[in-house]
Amino acid sequence: MQRVCLAFLLILITAPSAAQFAQEEVDHAGGVLNPSDFSWYYYLEQMKRFPERIGIICYNAYIVEKAGLHEEGFRFFSECAKRGSSSAMIQMSLYYDTGFQQNDTHIPPNPKLSTLWLKRAAEAGHPLAKKHYGQRLMKGIGTERNVTEAKSWLRDAAIQPN
């Protein structure tokens, strides 16, 4: 019995899997299986098809960015931020806070745009964005200094659970 089980297991391990022969981009009613393109364009299509999955889809923008593809990362994060991802809004704030250059794309530091993206993320309810936006209001970075409003944002960030 043990030999039969061992032989069966060996056949399973060494036999080619049907998945190895799967054709790319087989179109089914629910969408495309085995897509060949996992660029940010693929995820842009996913954002259109599954808007409720924006957070999971936009997580891949971090992978694109960490791979050193700053132009694509910027476009990916920009699209995610426009569609309401507060985490992507914070990343857009970082882009404009520090600026970057890659190939033909040059994004100079822009404190006003950086603060604007932080404000949008704070208004969307992101606790870290509330804290940083409050700090910028307190110091007048990228916006007019407003201590009263800064205290309100900082208080709200402090009491909000993460």
mmCIF file with all atom_site columns, C-alpha atoms in Angstrom:
data_model
loop_
_atom_site.group_PDB
_atom_site.id
_atom_site.type_symbol
_atom_site.label_atom_id
_atom_site.label_alt_id
_atom_site.label_comp_id
_atom_site.label_asym_id
_atom_site.label_entity_id
_atom_site.label_seq_id
_atom_site.pdbx_PDB_ins_code
_atom_site.Cartn_x
_atom_site.Cartn_y
_atom_site.Cartn_z
_atom_site.occupancy
_atom_site.B_iso_or_equiv
_atom_site.pdbx_formal_charge
_atom_site.auth_seq_id
_atom_site.auth_comp_id
_atom_site.auth_asym_id
_atom_site.auth_atom_id
_atom_site.pdbx_PDB_model_num
ATOM 1   C CA . MET A 1 1   ? 0.000   0.000  0.000   1.00 0.00 ? 1   MET A CA 1
ATOM 2   C CA . GLN A 1 2   ? 2.830   2.356  0.856   1.00 0.00 ? 2   GLN A CA 1
ATOM 3   C CA . ARG A 1 3   ? 4.492   1.642  -2.494  1.00 0.00 ? 3   ARG A CA 1
ATOM 4   C CA . VAL A 1 4   ? 1.286   2.400  -4.366  1.00 0.00 ? 4   VAL A CA 1
ATOM 5   C CA . CYS A 1 5   ? 0.843   5.678  -2.492  1.00 0.00 ? 5   CYS A CA 1
ATOM 6   C CA . LEU A 1 6   ? 4.501   6.595  -3.052  1.00 0.00 ? 6   LEU A CA 1
ATOM 7   C CA . ALA A 1 7   ? 4.261   5.771  -6.769  1.00 0.00 ? 7   ALA A CA 1
ATOM 8   C CA . PHE A 1 8   ? 1.049   7.806  -7.107  1.00 0.00 ? 8   PHE A CA 1
ATOM 9   C CA . LEU A 1 9   ? 2.671   10.757 -5.307  1.00 0.00 ? 9   LEU A CA 1
ATOM 10  C CA . LEU A 1 10  ? 5.723   10.512 -7.557  1.00 0.00 ? 10  LEU A CA 1
ATOM 11  C CA . ILE A 1 11  ? 3.495   10.569 -10.657 1.00 0.00 ? 11  ILE A CA 1
ATOM 12  C CA . LEU A 1 12  ? 1.669   13.647 -9.363  1.00 0.00 ? 12  LEU A CA 1
ATOM 13  C CA . ILE A 1 13  ? 4.901   15.493 -8.651  1.00 0.00 ? 13  ILE A CA 1
ATOM 14  C CA . THR A 1 14  ? 6.611   14.694 -11.960 1.00 0.00 ? 14  THR A CA 1
ATOM 15  C CA . ALA A 1 15  ? 3.594   14.894 -14.273 1.00 0.00 ? 15  ALA A CA 1
ATOM 16  C CA . PRO A 1 16  ? 3.202   18.206 -16.092 1.00 0.00 ? 16  PRO A CA 1
ATOM 17  C CA . SER A 1 17  ? 0.429   20.312 -14.780 1.00 0.00 ? 17  SER A CA 1
ATOM 18  C CA . ALA A 1 18  ? -2.415  21.463 -17.012 1.00 0.00 ? 18  ALA A CA 1
ATOM 19  C CA . ALA A 1 19  ? -1.726  24.996 -15.805 1.00 0.00 ? 19  ALA A CA 1
ATOM 20  C CA . GLN A 1 20  ? 1.662   24.912 -17.528 1.00 0.00 ? 20  GLN A CA 1
ATOM 21  C CA . PHE A 1 21  ? -0.122  24.654 -20.860 1.00 0.00 ? 21  PHE A CA 1
ATOM 22  C CA . ALA A 1 22  ? -2.726  27.321 -20.183 1.00 0.00 ? 22  ALA A CA 1
ATOM 23  C CA . GLN A 1 23  ? -3.048  29.833 -22.966 1.00 0.00 ? 23  GLN A CA 1
ATOM 24  C CA . GLU A 1 24  ? -2.571  33.448 -22.076 1.00 0.00 ? 24  GLU A CA 1
ATOM 25  C CA . GLU A 1 25  ? -5.489  35.806 -22.169 1.00 0.00 ? 25  GLU A CA 1
ATOM 26  C CA . VAL A 1 26  ? -8.297  33.294 -22.449 1.00 0.00 ? 26  VAL A CA 1
ATOM 27  C CA . ASP A 1 27  ? -11.415 35.457 -22.439 1.00 0.00 ? 27  ASP A CA 1
ATOM 28  C CA . HIS A 1 28  ? -14.263 34.184 -20.294 1.00 0.00 ? 28  HIS A CA 1
ATOM 29  C CA . ALA A 1 29  ? -17.504 35.867 -19.340 1.00 0.00 ? 29  ALA A CA 1
ATOM 30  C CA . GLY A 1 30  ? -15.941 37.174 -16.122 1.00 0.00 ? 30  GLY A CA 1
ATOM 31  C CA . GLY A 1 31  ? -12.791 38.573 -17.712 1.00 0.00 ? 31  GLY A CA 1
ATOM 32  C CA . VAL A 1 32  ? -9.339  37.617 -18.921 1.00 0.00 ? 32  VAL A CA 1
ATOM 33  C CA . LEU A 1 33  ? -7.441  34.711 -17.415 1.00 0.00 ? 33  LEU A CA 1
ATOM 34  C CA . ASN A 1 34  ? -3.640  34.643 -17.360 1.00 0.00 ? 34  ASN A CA 1
ATOM 35  C CA . PRO A 1 35  ? -3.088  38.204 -18.567 1.00 0.00 ? 35  PRO A CA 1
ATOM 36  C CA . SER A 1 36  ? 0.309   38.790 -20.103 1.00 0.00 ? 36  SER A CA 1
ATOM 37  C CA . ASP A 1 37  ? 0.504   42.446 -19.095 1.00 0.00 ? 37  ASP A CA 1
ATOM 38  C CA . PHE A 1 38  ? 0.858   43.227 -15.395 1.00 0.00 ? 38  PHE A CA 1
ATOM 39  C CA . SER A 1 39  ? 1.973   46.800 -15.987 1.00 0.00 ? 39  SER A CA 1
ATOM 40  C CA . TRP A 1 40  ? 0.166   49.703 -14.414 1.00 0.00 ? 40  TRP A CA 1
ATOM 41  C CA . TYR A 1 41  ? -2.124  49.712 -17.480 1.00 0.00 ? 41  TYR A CA 1
ATOM 42  C CA . TYR A 1 42  ? -3.428  46.315 -16.399 1.00 0.00 ? 42  TYR A CA 1
ATOM 43  C CA . TYR A 1 43  ? -4.204  47.727 -12.952 1.00 0.00 ? 43  TYR A CA 1
ATOM 44  C CA . LEU A 1 44  ? -5.816  50.797 -14.480 1.00 0.00 ? 44  LEU A CA 1
ATOM 45  C CA . GLU A 1 45  ? -8.228  48.451 -16.235 1.00 0.00 ? 45  GLU A CA 1
ATOM 46  C CA . GLN A 1 46  ? -8.796  46.636 -12.931 1.00 0.00 ? 46  GLN A CA 1
ATOM 47  C CA . MET A 1 47  ? -9.650  49.947 -11.224 1.00 0.00 ? 47  MET A CA 1
ATOM 48  C CA . LYS A 1 48  ? -12.332 50.542 -13.836 1.00 0.00 ? 48  LYS A CA 1
ATOM 49  C CA . ARG A 1 49  ? -13.764 47.047 -13.507 1.00 0.00 ? 49  ARG A CA 1
ATOM 50  C CA . PHE A 1 50  ? -13.534 46.696 -9.716  1.00 0.00 ? 50  PHE A CA 1
ATOM 51  C CA . PRO A 1 51  ? -13.738 50.136 -8.045  1.00 0.00 ? 51  PRO A CA 1
ATOM 52  C CA . GLU A 1 52  ? -14.544 48.485 -4.709  1.00 0.00 ? 52  GLU A CA 1
ATOM 53  C CA . ARG A 1 53  ? -11.052 46.904 -4.741  1.00 0.00 ? 53  ARG A CA 1
ATOM 54  C CA . ILE A 1 54  ? -9.164  50.189 -5.112  1.00 0.00 ? 54  ILE A CA 1
ATOM 55  C CA . GLY A 1 55  ? -7.035  49.658 -1.997  1.00 0.00 ? 55  GLY A CA 1
ATOM 56  C CA . ILE A 1 56  ? -5.837  46.210 -3.019  1.00 0.00 ? 56  ILE A CA 1
ATOM 57  C CA . ILE A 1 57  ? -5.248  47.240 -6.633  1.00 0.00 ? 57  ILE A CA 1
ATOM 58  C CA . CYS A 1 58  ? -3.370  50.400 -5.655  1.00 0.00 ? 58  CYS A CA 1
ATOM 59  C CA . TYR A 1 59  ? -1.068  48.457 -3.350  1.00 0.00 ? 59  TYR A CA 1
ATOM 60  C CA . ASN A 1 60  ? 0.662   47.360 -6.544  1.00 0.00 ? 60  ASN A CA 1
ATOM 61  C CA . ALA A 1 61  ? 1.682   50.978 -7.163  1.00 0.00 ? 61  ALA A CA 1
ATOM 62  C CA . TYR A 1 62  ? 4.155   50.595 -4.291  1.00 0.00 ? 62  TYR A CA 1
ATOM 63  C CA . ILE A 1 63  ? 5.702   47.612 -6.053  1.00 0.00 ? 63  ILE A CA 1
ATOM 64  C CA . VAL A 1 64  ? 6.041   49.616 -9.274  1.00 0.00 ? 64  VAL A CA 1
ATOM 65  C CA . GLU A 1 65  ? 7.626   52.501 -7.345  1.00 0.00 ? 65  GLU A CA 1
ATOM 66  C CA . LYS A 1 66  ? 10.018  50.271 -5.391  1.00 0.00 ? 66  LYS A CA 1
ATOM 67  C CA . ALA A 1 67  ? 11.122  48.689 -8.690  1.00 0.00 ? 67  ALA A CA 1
ATOM 68  C CA . GLY A 1 68  ? 12.513  52.115 -9.603  1.00 0.00 ? 68  GLY A CA 1
ATOM 69  C CA . LEU A 1 69  ? 9.828   52.900 -12.171 1.00 0.00 ? 69  LEU A CA 1
ATOM 70  C CA . HIS A 1 70  ? 9.107   56.367 -10.810 1.00 0.00 ? 70  HIS A CA 1
ATOM 71  C CA . GLU A 1 71  ? 7.234   57.702 -13.842 1.00 0.00 ? 71  GLU A CA 1
ATOM 72  C CA . GLU A 1 72  ? 4.876   54.736 -13.902 1.00 0.00 ? 72  GLU A CA 1
ATOM 73  C CA . GLY A 1 73  ? 4.583   54.829 -10.111 1.00 0.00 ? 73  GLY A CA 1
ATOM 74  C CA . PHE A 1 74  ? 3.688   58.505 -10.225 1.00 0.00 ? 74  PHE A CA 1
ATOM 75  C CA . ARG A 1 75  ? 0.984   57.900 -12.854 1.00 0.00 ? 75  ARG A CA 1
ATOM 76  C CA . PHE A 1 76  ? -0.301  54.858 -10.972 1.00 0.00 ? 76  PHE A CA 1
ATOM 77  C CA . PHE A 1 77  ? -0.480  56.697 -7.630  1.00 0.00 ? 77  PHE A CA 1
ATOM 78  C CA . SER A 1 78  ? -2.001  59.739 -9.313  1.00 0.00 ? 78  SER A CA 1
ATOM 79  C CA . GLU A 1 79  ? -4.811  57.648 -10.757 1.00 0.00 ? 79  GLU A CA 1
ATOM 80  C CA . CYS A 1 80  ? -5.375  55.892 -7.431  1.00 0.00 ? 80  CYS A CA 1
ATOM 81  C CA . ALA A 1 81  ? -5.478  59.215 -5.594  1.00 0.00 ? 81  ALA A CA 1
ATOM 82  C CA . LYS A 1 82  ? -7.958  60.658 -8.096  1.00 0.00 ? 82  LYS A CA 1
ATOM 83  C CA . ARG A 1 83  ? -10.167 57.621 -7.498  1.00 0.00 ? 83  ARG A CA 1
ATOM 84  C CA . GLY A 1 84  ? -10.186 58.167 -3.728  1.00 0.00 ? 84  GLY A CA 1
ATOM 85  C CA . SER A 1 85  ? -7.330  56.125 -2.248  1.00 0.00 ? 85  SER A CA 1
ATOM 86  C CA . SER A 1 86  ? -6.187  58.114 0.787   1.00 0.00 ? 86  SER A CA 1
ATOM 87  C CA . SER A 1 87  ? -2.913  56.154 0.966   1.00 0.00 ? 87  SER A CA 1
ATOM 88  C CA . ALA A 1 88  ? -2.192  57.138 -2.638  1.00 0.00 ? 88  ALA A CA 1
ATOM 89  C CA . MET A 1 89  ? -2.997  60.760 -1.742  1.00 0.00 ? 89  MET A CA 1
ATOM 90  C CA . ILE A 1 90  ? -0.298  60.615 0.929   1.00 0.00 ? 90  ILE A CA 1
ATOM 91  C CA . GLN A 1 91  ? 2.160   59.207 -1.613  1.00 0.00 ? 91  GLN A CA 1
ATOM 92  C CA . MET A 1 92  ? 1.286   62.045 -4.015  1.00 0.00 ? 92  MET A CA 1
ATOM 93  C CA . SER A 1 93  ? 2.030   64.440 -1.178  1.00 0.00 ? 93  SER A CA 1
ATOM 94  C CA . LEU A 1 94  ? 5.456   62.827 -0.802  1.00 0.00 ? 94  LEU A CA 1
ATOM 95  C CA . TYR A 1 95  ? 6.142   63.123 -4.529  1.00 0.00 ? 95  TYR A CA 1
ATOM 96  C CA . TYR A 1 96  ? 5.429   66.855 -4.437  1.00 0.00 ? 96  TYR A CA 1
ATOM 97  C CA . ASP A 1 97  ? 7.206   67.302 -1.119  1.00 0.00 ? 97  ASP A CA 1
ATOM 98  C CA . THR A 1 98  ? 10.528  65.936 -2.381  1.00 0.00 ? 98  THR A CA 1
ATOM 99  C CA . GLY A 1 99  ? 10.201  66.056 -6.164  1.00 0.00 ? 99  GLY A CA 1
ATOM 100 C CA . PHE A 1 100 ? 11.882  63.553 -8.483  1.00 0.00 ? 100 PHE A CA 1
ATOM 101 C CA . GLN A 1 101 ? 13.267  63.131 -11.966 1.00 0.00 ? 101 GLN A CA 1
ATOM 102 C CA . GLN A 1 102 ? 13.401  60.074 -14.185 1.00 0.00 ? 102 GLN A CA 1
ATOM 103 C CA . ASN A 1 103 ? 13.872  60.083 -17.952 1.00 0.00 ? 103 ASN A CA 1
ATOM 104 C CA . ASP A 1 104 ? 11.569  62.773 -19.375 1.00 0.00 ? 104 ASP A CA 1
ATOM 105 C CA . THR A 1 105 ? 9.535   63.336 -16.228 1.00 0.00 ? 105 THR A CA 1
ATOM 106 C CA . HIS A 1 106 ? 10.617  66.067 -13.840 1.00 0.00 ? 106 HIS A CA 1
ATOM 107 C CA . ILE A 1 107 ? 8.450   66.796 -10.824 1.00 0.00 ? 107 ILE A CA 1
ATOM 108 C CA . PRO A 1 108 ? 9.922   69.703 -8.860  1.00 0.00 ? 108 PRO A CA 1
ATOM 109 C CA . PRO A 1 109 ? 9.184   70.053 -5.143  1.00 0.00 ? 109 PRO A CA 1
ATOM 110 C CA . ASN A 1 110 ? 5.889   71.884 -4.675  1.00 0.00 ? 110 ASN A CA 1
ATOM 111 C CA . PRO A 1 111 ? 4.851   72.478 -1.035  1.00 0.00 ? 111 PRO A CA 1
ATOM 112 C CA . LYS A 1 112 ? 1.398   73.802 -2.033  1.00 0.00 ? 112 LYS A CA 1
ATOM 113 C CA . LEU A 1 113 ? 0.478   70.676 -4.015  1.00 0.00 ? 113 LEU A CA 1
ATOM 114 C CA . SER A 1 114 ? 2.003   68.482 -1.328  1.00 0.00 ? 114 SER A CA 1
ATOM 115 C CA . THR A 1 115 ? -0.164  70.111 1.328   1.00 0.00 ? 115 THR A CA 1
ATOM 116 C CA . LEU A 1 116 ? -3.223  69.961 -0.930  1.00 0.00 ? 116 LEU A CA 1
ATOM 117 C CA . TRP A 1 117 ? -2.853  66.170 -1.298  1.00 0.00 ? 117 TRP A CA 1
ATOM 118 C CA . LEU A 1 118 ? -2.404  65.830 2.475   1.00 0.00 ? 118 LEU A CA 1
ATOM 119 C CA . LYS A 1 119 ? -5.556  67.881 3.008   1.00 0.00 ? 119 LYS A CA 1
ATOM 120 C CA . ARG A 1 120 ? -7.520  65.620 0.645   1.00 0.00 ? 120 ARG A CA 1
ATOM 121 C CA . ALA A 1 121 ? -6.287  62.512 2.471   1.00 0.00 ? 121 ALA A CA 1
ATOM 122 C CA . ALA A 1 122 ? -7.122  64.102 5.835   1.00 0.00 ? 122 ALA A CA 1
ATOM 123 C CA . GLU A 1 123 ? -10.612 64.991 4.631   1.00 0.00 ? 123 GLU A CA 1
ATOM 124 C CA . ALA A 1 124 ? -10.976 61.358 3.489   1.00 0.00 ? 124 ALA A CA 1
ATOM 125 C CA . GLY A 1 125 ? -10.365 60.372 7.129   1.00 0.00 ? 125 GLY A CA 1
ATOM 126 C CA . HIS A 1 126 ? -6.778  59.067 7.041   1.00 0.00 ? 126 HIS A CA 1
ATOM 127 C CA . PRO A 1 127 ? -5.379  59.578 10.605  1.00 0.00 ? 127 PRO A CA 1
ATOM 128 C CA . LEU A 1 128 ? -1.733  59.990 9.538   1.00 0.00 ? 128 LEU A CA 1
ATOM 129 C CA . ALA A 1 129 ? -2.743  62.569 6.933   1.00 0.00 ? 129 ALA A CA 1
ATOM 130 C CA . LYS A 1 130 ? -4.724  64.464 9.586   1.00 0.00 ? 130 LYS A CA 1
ATOM 131 C CA . LYS A 1 131 ? -1.635  64.634 11.776  1.00 0.00 ? 131 LYS A CA 1
ATOM 132 C CA . HIS A 1 132 ? 0.694   65.811 9.002   1.00 0.00 ? 132 HIS A CA 1
ATOM 133 C CA . TYR A 1 133 ? -1.831  68.253 7.597   1.00 0.00 ? 133 TYR A CA 1
ATOM 134 C CA . GLY A 1 134 ? -2.307  69.701 11.082  1.00 0.00 ? 134 GLY A CA 1
ATOM 135 C CA . GLN A 1 135 ? 1.467   70.081 11.438  1.00 0.00 ? 135 GLN A CA 1
ATOM 136 C CA . ARG A 1 136 ? 1.675   71.887 8.096   1.00 0.00 ? 136 ARG A CA 1
ATOM 137 C CA . LEU A 1 137 ? -1.122  74.228 9.129   1.00 0.00 ? 137 LEU A CA 1
ATOM 138 C CA . MET A 1 138 ? 0.687   74.864 12.418  1.00 0.00 ? 138 MET A CA 1
ATOM 139 C CA . LYS A 1 139 ? 3.926   75.779 10.611  1.00 0.00 ? 139 LYS A CA 1
ATOM 140 C CA . GLY A 1 140 ? 2.401   77.331 7.491   1.00 0.00 ? 140 GLY A CA 1
ATOM 141 C CA . ILE A 1 141 ? 4.053   74.925 5.046   1.00 0.00 ? 141 ILE A CA 1
ATOM 142 C CA . GLY A 1 142 ? 2.356   75.033 1.654   1.00 0.00 ? 142 GLY A CA 1
ATOM 143 C CA . THR A 1 143 ? -0.582  76.912 3.125   1.00 0.00 ? 143 THR A CA 1
ATOM 144 C CA . GLU A 1 144 ? -1.355  79.875 5.329   1.00 0.00 ? 144 GLU A CA 1
ATOM 145 C CA . ARG A 1 145 ? -0.564  79.346 8.981   1.00 0.00 ? 145 ARG A CA 1
ATOM 146 C CA . ASN A 1 146 ? -3.744  78.624 10.935  1.00 0.00 ? 146 ASN A CA 1
ATOM 147 C CA . VAL A 1 147 ? -3.143  77.513 14.525  1.00 0.00 ? 147 VAL A CA 1
ATOM 148 C CA . THR A 1 148 ? -6.841  77.073 15.386  1.00 0.00 ? 148 THR A CA 1
ATOM 149 C CA . GLU A 1 149 ? -7.518  74.786 12.419  1.00 0.00 ? 149 GLU A CA 1
ATOM 150 C CA . ALA A 1 150 ? -4.198  72.987 13.017  1.00 0.00 ? 150 ALA A CA 1
ATOM 151 C CA . LYS A 1 151 ? -5.202  72.152 16.587  1.00 0.00 ? 151 LYS A CA 1
ATOM 152 C CA . SER A 1 152 ? -8.526  70.816 15.380  1.00 0.00 ? 152 SER A CA 1
ATOM 153 C CA . TRP A 1 153 ? -6.865  68.463 12.855  1.00 0.00 ? 153 TRP A CA 1
ATOM 154 C CA . LEU A 1 154 ? -4.231  67.346 15.357  1.00 0.00 ? 154 LEU A CA 1
ATOM 155 C CA . ARG A 1 155 ? -6.862  66.681 18.032  1.00 0.00 ? 155 ARG A CA 1
ATOM 156 C CA . ASP A 1 156 ? -8.935  64.684 15.567  1.00 0.00 ? 156 ASP A CA 1
ATOM 157 C CA . ALA A 1 157 ? -5.871  62.653 14.509  1.00 0.00 ? 157 ALA A CA 1
ATOM 158 C CA . ALA A 1 158 ? -4.984  61.941 18.153  1.00 0.00 ? 158 ALA A CA 1
ATOM 159 C CA . ILE A 1 159 ? -8.394  60.563 19.111  1.00 0.00 ? 159 ILE A CA 1
ATOM 160 C CA . GLN A 1 160 ? -9.028  58.583 15.915  1.00 0.00 ? 160 GLN A CA 1
ATOM 161 C CA . PRO A 1 161 ? -8.139  54.899 16.115  1.00 0.00 ? 161 PRO A CA 1
ATOM 162 C CA . ASN A 1 162 ? -5.630  53.757 13.515  1.00 0.00 ? 162 ASN A CA 1
#
